[in-house]
XYZ file of C-alpha atoms in Angstrom:
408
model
C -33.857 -13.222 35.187
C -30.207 -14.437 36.337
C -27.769 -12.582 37.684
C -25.398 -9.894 35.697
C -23.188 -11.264 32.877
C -19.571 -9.351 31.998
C -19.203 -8.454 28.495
C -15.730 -7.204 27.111
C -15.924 -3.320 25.756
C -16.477 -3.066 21.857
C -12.399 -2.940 21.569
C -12.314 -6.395 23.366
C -10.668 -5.868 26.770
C -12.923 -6.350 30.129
C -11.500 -3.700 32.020
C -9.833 0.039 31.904
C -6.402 -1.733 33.297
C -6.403 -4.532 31.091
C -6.763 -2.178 28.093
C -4.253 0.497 29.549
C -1.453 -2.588 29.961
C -1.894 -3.802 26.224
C -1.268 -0.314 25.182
C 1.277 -0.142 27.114
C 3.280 -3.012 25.815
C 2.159 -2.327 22.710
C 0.018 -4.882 20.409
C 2.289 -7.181 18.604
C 2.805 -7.427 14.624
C 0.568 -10.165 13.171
C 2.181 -12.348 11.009
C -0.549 -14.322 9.923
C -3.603 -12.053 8.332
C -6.711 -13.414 6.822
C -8.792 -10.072 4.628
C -12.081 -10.890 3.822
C -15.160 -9.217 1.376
C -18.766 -10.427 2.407
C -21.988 -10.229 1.549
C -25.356 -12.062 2.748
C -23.168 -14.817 3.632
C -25.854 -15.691 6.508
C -25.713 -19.363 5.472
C -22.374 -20.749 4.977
C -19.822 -17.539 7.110
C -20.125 -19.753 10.534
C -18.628 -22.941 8.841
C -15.715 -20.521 7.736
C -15.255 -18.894 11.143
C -15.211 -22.170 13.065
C -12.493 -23.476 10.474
C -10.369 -20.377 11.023
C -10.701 -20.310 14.400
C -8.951 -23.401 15.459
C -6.386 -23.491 18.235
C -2.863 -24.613 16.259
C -1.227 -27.609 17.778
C 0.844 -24.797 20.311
C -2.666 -23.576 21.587
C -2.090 -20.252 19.475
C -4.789 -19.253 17.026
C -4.398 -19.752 13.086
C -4.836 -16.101 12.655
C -3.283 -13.531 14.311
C -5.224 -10.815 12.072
C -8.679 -10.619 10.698
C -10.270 -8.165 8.592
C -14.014 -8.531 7.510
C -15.096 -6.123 4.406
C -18.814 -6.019 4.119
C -20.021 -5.028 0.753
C -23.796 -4.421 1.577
C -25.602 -7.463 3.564
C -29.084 -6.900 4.145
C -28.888 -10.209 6.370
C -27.171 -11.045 10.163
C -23.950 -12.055 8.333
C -22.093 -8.959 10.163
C -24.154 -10.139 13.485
C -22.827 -13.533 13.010
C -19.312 -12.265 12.960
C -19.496 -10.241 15.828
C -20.689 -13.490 17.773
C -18.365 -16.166 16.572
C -15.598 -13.087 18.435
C -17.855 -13.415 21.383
C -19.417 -9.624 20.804
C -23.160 -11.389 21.761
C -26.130 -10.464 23.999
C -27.109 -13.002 26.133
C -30.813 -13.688 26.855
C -31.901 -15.931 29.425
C -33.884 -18.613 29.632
C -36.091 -20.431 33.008
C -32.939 -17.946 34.496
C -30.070 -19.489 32.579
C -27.858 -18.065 29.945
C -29.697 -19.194 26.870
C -26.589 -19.169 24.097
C -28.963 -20.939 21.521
C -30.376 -17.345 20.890
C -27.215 -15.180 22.255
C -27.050 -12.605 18.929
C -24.081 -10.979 17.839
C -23.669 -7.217 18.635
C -24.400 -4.778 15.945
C -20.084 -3.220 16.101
C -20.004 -3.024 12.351
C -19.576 0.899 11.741
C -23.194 1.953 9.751
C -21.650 2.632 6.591
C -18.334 3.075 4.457
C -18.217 6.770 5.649
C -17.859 6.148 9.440
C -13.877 4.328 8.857
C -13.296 0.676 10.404
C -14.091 -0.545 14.108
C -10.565 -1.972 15.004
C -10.292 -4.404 18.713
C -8.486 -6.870 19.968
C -10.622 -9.703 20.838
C -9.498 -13.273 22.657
C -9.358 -16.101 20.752
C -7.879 -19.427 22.366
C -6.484 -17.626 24.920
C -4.441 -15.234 22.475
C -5.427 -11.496 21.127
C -5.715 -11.010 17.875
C -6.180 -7.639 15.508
C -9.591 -7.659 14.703
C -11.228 -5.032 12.047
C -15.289 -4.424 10.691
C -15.576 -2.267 7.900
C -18.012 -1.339 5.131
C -17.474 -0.689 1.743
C -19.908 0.202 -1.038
C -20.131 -1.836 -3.663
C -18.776 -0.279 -7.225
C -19.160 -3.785 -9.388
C -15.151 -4.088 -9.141
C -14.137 -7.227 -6.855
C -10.875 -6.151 -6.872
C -11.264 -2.575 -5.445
C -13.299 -4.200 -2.464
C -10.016 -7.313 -2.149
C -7.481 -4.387 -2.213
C -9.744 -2.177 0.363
C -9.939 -5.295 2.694
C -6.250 -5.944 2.580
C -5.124 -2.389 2.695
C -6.495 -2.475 6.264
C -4.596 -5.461 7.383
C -1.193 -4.927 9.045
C 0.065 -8.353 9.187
C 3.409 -9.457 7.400
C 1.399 -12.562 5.364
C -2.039 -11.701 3.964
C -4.578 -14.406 2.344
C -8.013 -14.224 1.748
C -11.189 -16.642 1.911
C -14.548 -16.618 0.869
C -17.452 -17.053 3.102
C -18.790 -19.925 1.527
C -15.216 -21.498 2.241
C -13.701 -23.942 4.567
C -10.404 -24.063 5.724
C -10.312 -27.240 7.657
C -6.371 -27.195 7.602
C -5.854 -23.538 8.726
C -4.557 -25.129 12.444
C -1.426 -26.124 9.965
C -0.494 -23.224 8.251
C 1.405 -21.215 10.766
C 3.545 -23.994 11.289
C 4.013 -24.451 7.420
C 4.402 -20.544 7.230
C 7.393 -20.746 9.849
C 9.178 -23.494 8.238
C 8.714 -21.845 4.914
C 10.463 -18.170 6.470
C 13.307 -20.090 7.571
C 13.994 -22.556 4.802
C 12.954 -20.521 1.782
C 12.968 -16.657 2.724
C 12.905 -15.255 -0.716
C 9.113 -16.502 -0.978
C 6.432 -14.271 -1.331
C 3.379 -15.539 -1.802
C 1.805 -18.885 -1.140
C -0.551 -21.189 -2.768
C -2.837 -24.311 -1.561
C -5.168 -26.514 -3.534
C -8.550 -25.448 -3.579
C -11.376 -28.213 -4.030
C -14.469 -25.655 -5.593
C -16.514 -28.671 -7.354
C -16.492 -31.488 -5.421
C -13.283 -33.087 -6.267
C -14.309 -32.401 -9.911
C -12.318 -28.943 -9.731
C -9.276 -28.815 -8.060
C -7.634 -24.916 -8.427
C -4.086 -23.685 -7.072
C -4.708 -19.865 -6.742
C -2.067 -17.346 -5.054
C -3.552 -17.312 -1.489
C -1.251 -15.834 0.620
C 1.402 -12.920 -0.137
C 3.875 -11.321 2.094
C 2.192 -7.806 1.355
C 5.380 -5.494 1.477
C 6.991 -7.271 -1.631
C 4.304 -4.766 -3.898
C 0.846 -7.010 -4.340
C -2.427 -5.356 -5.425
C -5.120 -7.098 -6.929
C -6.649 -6.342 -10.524
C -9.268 -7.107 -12.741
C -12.602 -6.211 -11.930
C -14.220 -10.134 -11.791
C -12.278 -13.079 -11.456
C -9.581 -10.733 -9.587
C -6.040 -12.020 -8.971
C -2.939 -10.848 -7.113
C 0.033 -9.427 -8.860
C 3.075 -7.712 -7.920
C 3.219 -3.754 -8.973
C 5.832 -2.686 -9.974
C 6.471 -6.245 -12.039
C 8.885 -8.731 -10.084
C 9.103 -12.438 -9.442
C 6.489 -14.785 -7.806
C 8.559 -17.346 -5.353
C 6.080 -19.363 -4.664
C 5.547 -21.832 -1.927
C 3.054 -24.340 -2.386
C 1.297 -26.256 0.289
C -0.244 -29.356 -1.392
C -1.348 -30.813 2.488
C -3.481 -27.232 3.537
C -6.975 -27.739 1.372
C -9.600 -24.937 1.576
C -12.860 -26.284 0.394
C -15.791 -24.741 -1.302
C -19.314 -24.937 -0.071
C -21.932 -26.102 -2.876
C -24.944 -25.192 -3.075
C -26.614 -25.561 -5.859
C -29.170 -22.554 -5.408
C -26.834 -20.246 -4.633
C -24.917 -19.777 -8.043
C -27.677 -18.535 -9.319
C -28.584 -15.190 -6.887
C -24.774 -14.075 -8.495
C -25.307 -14.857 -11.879
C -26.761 -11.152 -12.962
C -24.170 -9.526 -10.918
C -21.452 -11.318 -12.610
C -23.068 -11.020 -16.230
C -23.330 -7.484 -15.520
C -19.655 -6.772 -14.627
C -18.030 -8.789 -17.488
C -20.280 -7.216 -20.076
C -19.328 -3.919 -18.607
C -15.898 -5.507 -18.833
C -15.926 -6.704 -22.575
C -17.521 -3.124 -23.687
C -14.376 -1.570 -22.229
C -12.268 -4.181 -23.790
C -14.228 -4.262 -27.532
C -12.819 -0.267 -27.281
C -10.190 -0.736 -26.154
C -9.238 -3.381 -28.875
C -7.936 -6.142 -26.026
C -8.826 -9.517 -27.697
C -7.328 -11.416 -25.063
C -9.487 -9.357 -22.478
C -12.663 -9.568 -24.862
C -12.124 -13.380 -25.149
C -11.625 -14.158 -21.171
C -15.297 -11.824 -20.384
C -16.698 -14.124 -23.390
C -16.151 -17.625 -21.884
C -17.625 -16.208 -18.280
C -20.209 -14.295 -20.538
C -20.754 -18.026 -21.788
C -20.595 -20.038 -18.225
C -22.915 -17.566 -16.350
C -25.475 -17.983 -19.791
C -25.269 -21.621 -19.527
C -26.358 -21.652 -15.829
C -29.193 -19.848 -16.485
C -30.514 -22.310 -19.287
C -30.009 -19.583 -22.325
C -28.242 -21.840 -24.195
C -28.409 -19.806 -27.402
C -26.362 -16.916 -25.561
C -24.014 -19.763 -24.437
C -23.246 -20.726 -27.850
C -22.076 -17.574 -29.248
C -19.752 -16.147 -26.241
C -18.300 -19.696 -25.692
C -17.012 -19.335 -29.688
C -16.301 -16.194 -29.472
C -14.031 -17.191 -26.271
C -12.707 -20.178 -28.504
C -11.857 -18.610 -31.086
C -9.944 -15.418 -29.188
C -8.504 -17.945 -26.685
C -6.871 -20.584 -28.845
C -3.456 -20.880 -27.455
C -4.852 -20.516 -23.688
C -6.244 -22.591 -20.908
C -9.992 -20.820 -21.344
C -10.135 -21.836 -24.851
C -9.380 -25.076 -24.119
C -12.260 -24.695 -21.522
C -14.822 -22.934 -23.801
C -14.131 -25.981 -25.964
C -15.485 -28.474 -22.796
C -18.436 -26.184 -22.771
C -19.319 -26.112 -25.966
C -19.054 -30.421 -26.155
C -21.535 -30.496 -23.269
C -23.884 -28.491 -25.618
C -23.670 -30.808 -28.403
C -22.393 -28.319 -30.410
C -19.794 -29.140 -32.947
C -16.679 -27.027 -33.926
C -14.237 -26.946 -36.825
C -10.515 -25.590 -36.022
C -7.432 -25.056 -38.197
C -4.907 -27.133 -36.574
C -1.968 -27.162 -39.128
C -0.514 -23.801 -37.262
C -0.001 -25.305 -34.169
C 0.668 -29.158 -35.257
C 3.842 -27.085 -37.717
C 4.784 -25.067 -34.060
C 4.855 -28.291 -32.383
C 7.289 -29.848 -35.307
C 9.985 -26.441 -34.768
C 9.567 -27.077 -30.906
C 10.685 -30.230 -30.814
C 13.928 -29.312 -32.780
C 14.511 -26.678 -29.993
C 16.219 -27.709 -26.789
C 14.429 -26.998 -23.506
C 16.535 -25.422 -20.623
C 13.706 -24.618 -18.249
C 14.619 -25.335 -14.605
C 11.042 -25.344 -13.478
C 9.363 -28.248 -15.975
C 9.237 -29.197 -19.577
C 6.635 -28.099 -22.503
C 5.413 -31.538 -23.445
C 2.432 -31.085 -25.559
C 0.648 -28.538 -27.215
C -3.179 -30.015 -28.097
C -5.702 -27.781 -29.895
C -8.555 -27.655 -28.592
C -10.687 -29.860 -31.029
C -8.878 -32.422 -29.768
C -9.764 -31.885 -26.198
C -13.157 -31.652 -27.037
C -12.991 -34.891 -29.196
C -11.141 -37.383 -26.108
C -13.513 -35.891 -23.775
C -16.497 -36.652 -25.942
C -14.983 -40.408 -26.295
C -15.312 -40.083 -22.814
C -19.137 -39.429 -22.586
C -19.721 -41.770 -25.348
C -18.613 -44.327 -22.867
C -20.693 -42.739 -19.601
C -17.653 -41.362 -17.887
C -19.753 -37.864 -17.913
C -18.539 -36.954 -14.984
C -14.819 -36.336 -16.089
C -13.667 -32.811 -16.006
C -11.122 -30.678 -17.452
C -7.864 -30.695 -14.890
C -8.554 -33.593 -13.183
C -6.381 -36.181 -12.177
C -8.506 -38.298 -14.318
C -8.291 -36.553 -17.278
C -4.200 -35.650 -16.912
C -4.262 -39.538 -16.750
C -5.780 -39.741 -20.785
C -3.542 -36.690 -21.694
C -0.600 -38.717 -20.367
C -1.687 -42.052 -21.753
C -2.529 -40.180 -25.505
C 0.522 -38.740 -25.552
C 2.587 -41.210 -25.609
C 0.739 -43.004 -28.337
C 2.426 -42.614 -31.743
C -0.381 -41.715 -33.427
C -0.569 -38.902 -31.219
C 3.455 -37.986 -31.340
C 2.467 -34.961 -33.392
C 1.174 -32.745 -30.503
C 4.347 -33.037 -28.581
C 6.727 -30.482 -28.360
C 9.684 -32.367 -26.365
C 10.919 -35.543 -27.813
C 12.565 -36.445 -24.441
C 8.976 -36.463 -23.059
């Protein structure tokens, strides 16, 4: 029942003029692009879409650009994208539109073969470059970030997650503006990213002005990097927060894709003779055991990552992992207590920040266990907590040793 409903075409335009007139004047250049991979991301892509989808404080939207990469759902996540662009059918209900049940067209092309669906939907009041694609899945997170990116156009291009938030993203274009004017020579962009619950508080490259040479690598825990090699100017946005969605159950549906691709990962490495490589896929190879309860398998990539990681942030962090499984570790500290002595002889001239410390890892492991022994076990590594002890320790004579800088 009811009476007929008007639909915009599957390029987003209402009417054979309207479409002819925006060709016409041409679409504009997005500045602002946001590239996306998904997957069954039925549960948590409709909190993302309504944070990215806010009107900015001028009315426009945060977005001028979005690209959505799907990597092989087998539930309504494309559906659900097509609807939150208002692409929906529209039942009706006792003869009135019935948007409770209104499901998202099916405008995702079948598969990777068919090339994207590109249209220019409304959203608050503005058009914006919208593109569906399909990509099949090859075990290689970066291939499927650089796919979704290499079909963006826009001058800026970030990415999300679907189990994100961006509650913020109404601020950045302003931020971005202010940031082209003030600082031109940056190229890529960074805001904190809450992924434990306050517990885990990241700053990853989010944004990148794409003609500067980006490309992503590495084929699990991918990251952006400029090819050929040049600076990163960053700009960092400490009041933009994107947050990630917990959920408990969900970890665990990824864990024997991810085990997969960094064994895969540490084979190639192991040949290749890449310790550094080897040791990285170890302390994932060591996470991803833990969370599935094999402890045993935990204990021997989490050394393994120790051990090949000593000077480096994920050593330090297969350390923490191996103190929550009450495992105890031995490590030669006299090489880097003796660098430490020669560093502090050495004048720093570093415009960015000063060395202050370095701390082997034993050591983390042994103020973080003095933390547990007094029921702070919710402390983690990073923290503003934690930097707190780091400070207070290291100004402690008995703990002058690890500092490198004796103007610290």
């Amino acid at each position: 029942g009811g009476g007929p409903v008007k639909f915009p075409d599957i390029d987003g335009f209402s009417s054979p003029q309207e479409r002819a007139e925006f060709i016409k004047n041409g679409p504009p250049t997005p500045l602002l692009g946001l590239c996306m991979i998904v997957r069954d991301a039925a549960d948590t892509i409709e909190g993302l879409l309504d944070s990215v989808l806010r009107k900015t404080k001028d009315g426009k939207p945060a977005f001028d650009e979005f690209v959505f990469l799907d990597t092989g759902s087998i539930d309504d996540t494309r559906e659900r994208i097509a609807r939150a662009f208002n692409f929906f059918d529209l039942p009706y209900k006792d003869g009135q539109p019935d948007m409770a049940n209104a499901r998202g067209l099916a405008i995702f092309p079948e598969s990777a073969a068919d090339g994207p669906v590109v249209c220019w939907p409304q959203v608050n009041g503005e058009r914006v470059r919208l593109v569906l694609a399909r990509f099949d899945w090859i075990d290689d997170f970066a291939a499927a970030r650089q796919a979704s990116f290499l079909l963006g156009t826009a001058k800026w291009r970030g990415y999300l997650d679907a189990d994100d938030t961006f509650p913020d993203a109404h601020k950045l274009r302003r931020a971005l503006e202010r940031t082209e004017r003030e600082c031109p020579e940056s190229n890529c962009i960074s805001f904190p990213y809450d992924y434990e619950r306050d517990a885990m508080i990241q700053d990853p490259t989010r944004m990148v002005r794409w003609a500067d040479g980006w490309h992503w690598e590495d084929e699990i825990h991918e990251s952006l990097r400029r090819k050929p090699a040049g600076p990163r100017m960053f700009s960092m946005y400490p009041d933009l927060l994107v947050i990630h969605d917990i959920n408990d159950a969900r970890p665990i549906r990824s864990y024997g894709r991810n085990i997969r691709i960094c064994t895969a990962v540490y084979e190639r490495a192991k040949a290749a003779g890449d310790h550094h490589k080897m040791g990285k896929m170890a302390y994932f190879l060591g996470t991803y055991c833990k969370g599935q309860g094999d402890d045993a398998a935990a204990e021997r990539w989490l050394v393994e990552a120790a051990e090949n990681l000593a000077f480096y942030n994920l050593g330090t962090y297969a350390a923490v992992e191996l103190g929550k499984l009450a495992i105890e570790r031995i490590q030669d500290v006299e090489p880097i207590i003796e660098r430490n002595k020669k560093l502090q002889n050495i004048e720093q001239k570093s415009d960015w920040g000063r060395h202050v410390a370095s701390i082997p890892n034993v050591i983390i492991e042994k103020w973080l266990n003095e933390e547990y022994d007094r029921g702070n076990t919710t402390i983690r590594m990073n923290s503003e907590e934690f930097n707190l002890i780091v400070e207070r320790k290291l100004k402690d004579p008995d703990w002058a040793y690890l500092r490198t800088d004796k103007q610290w």
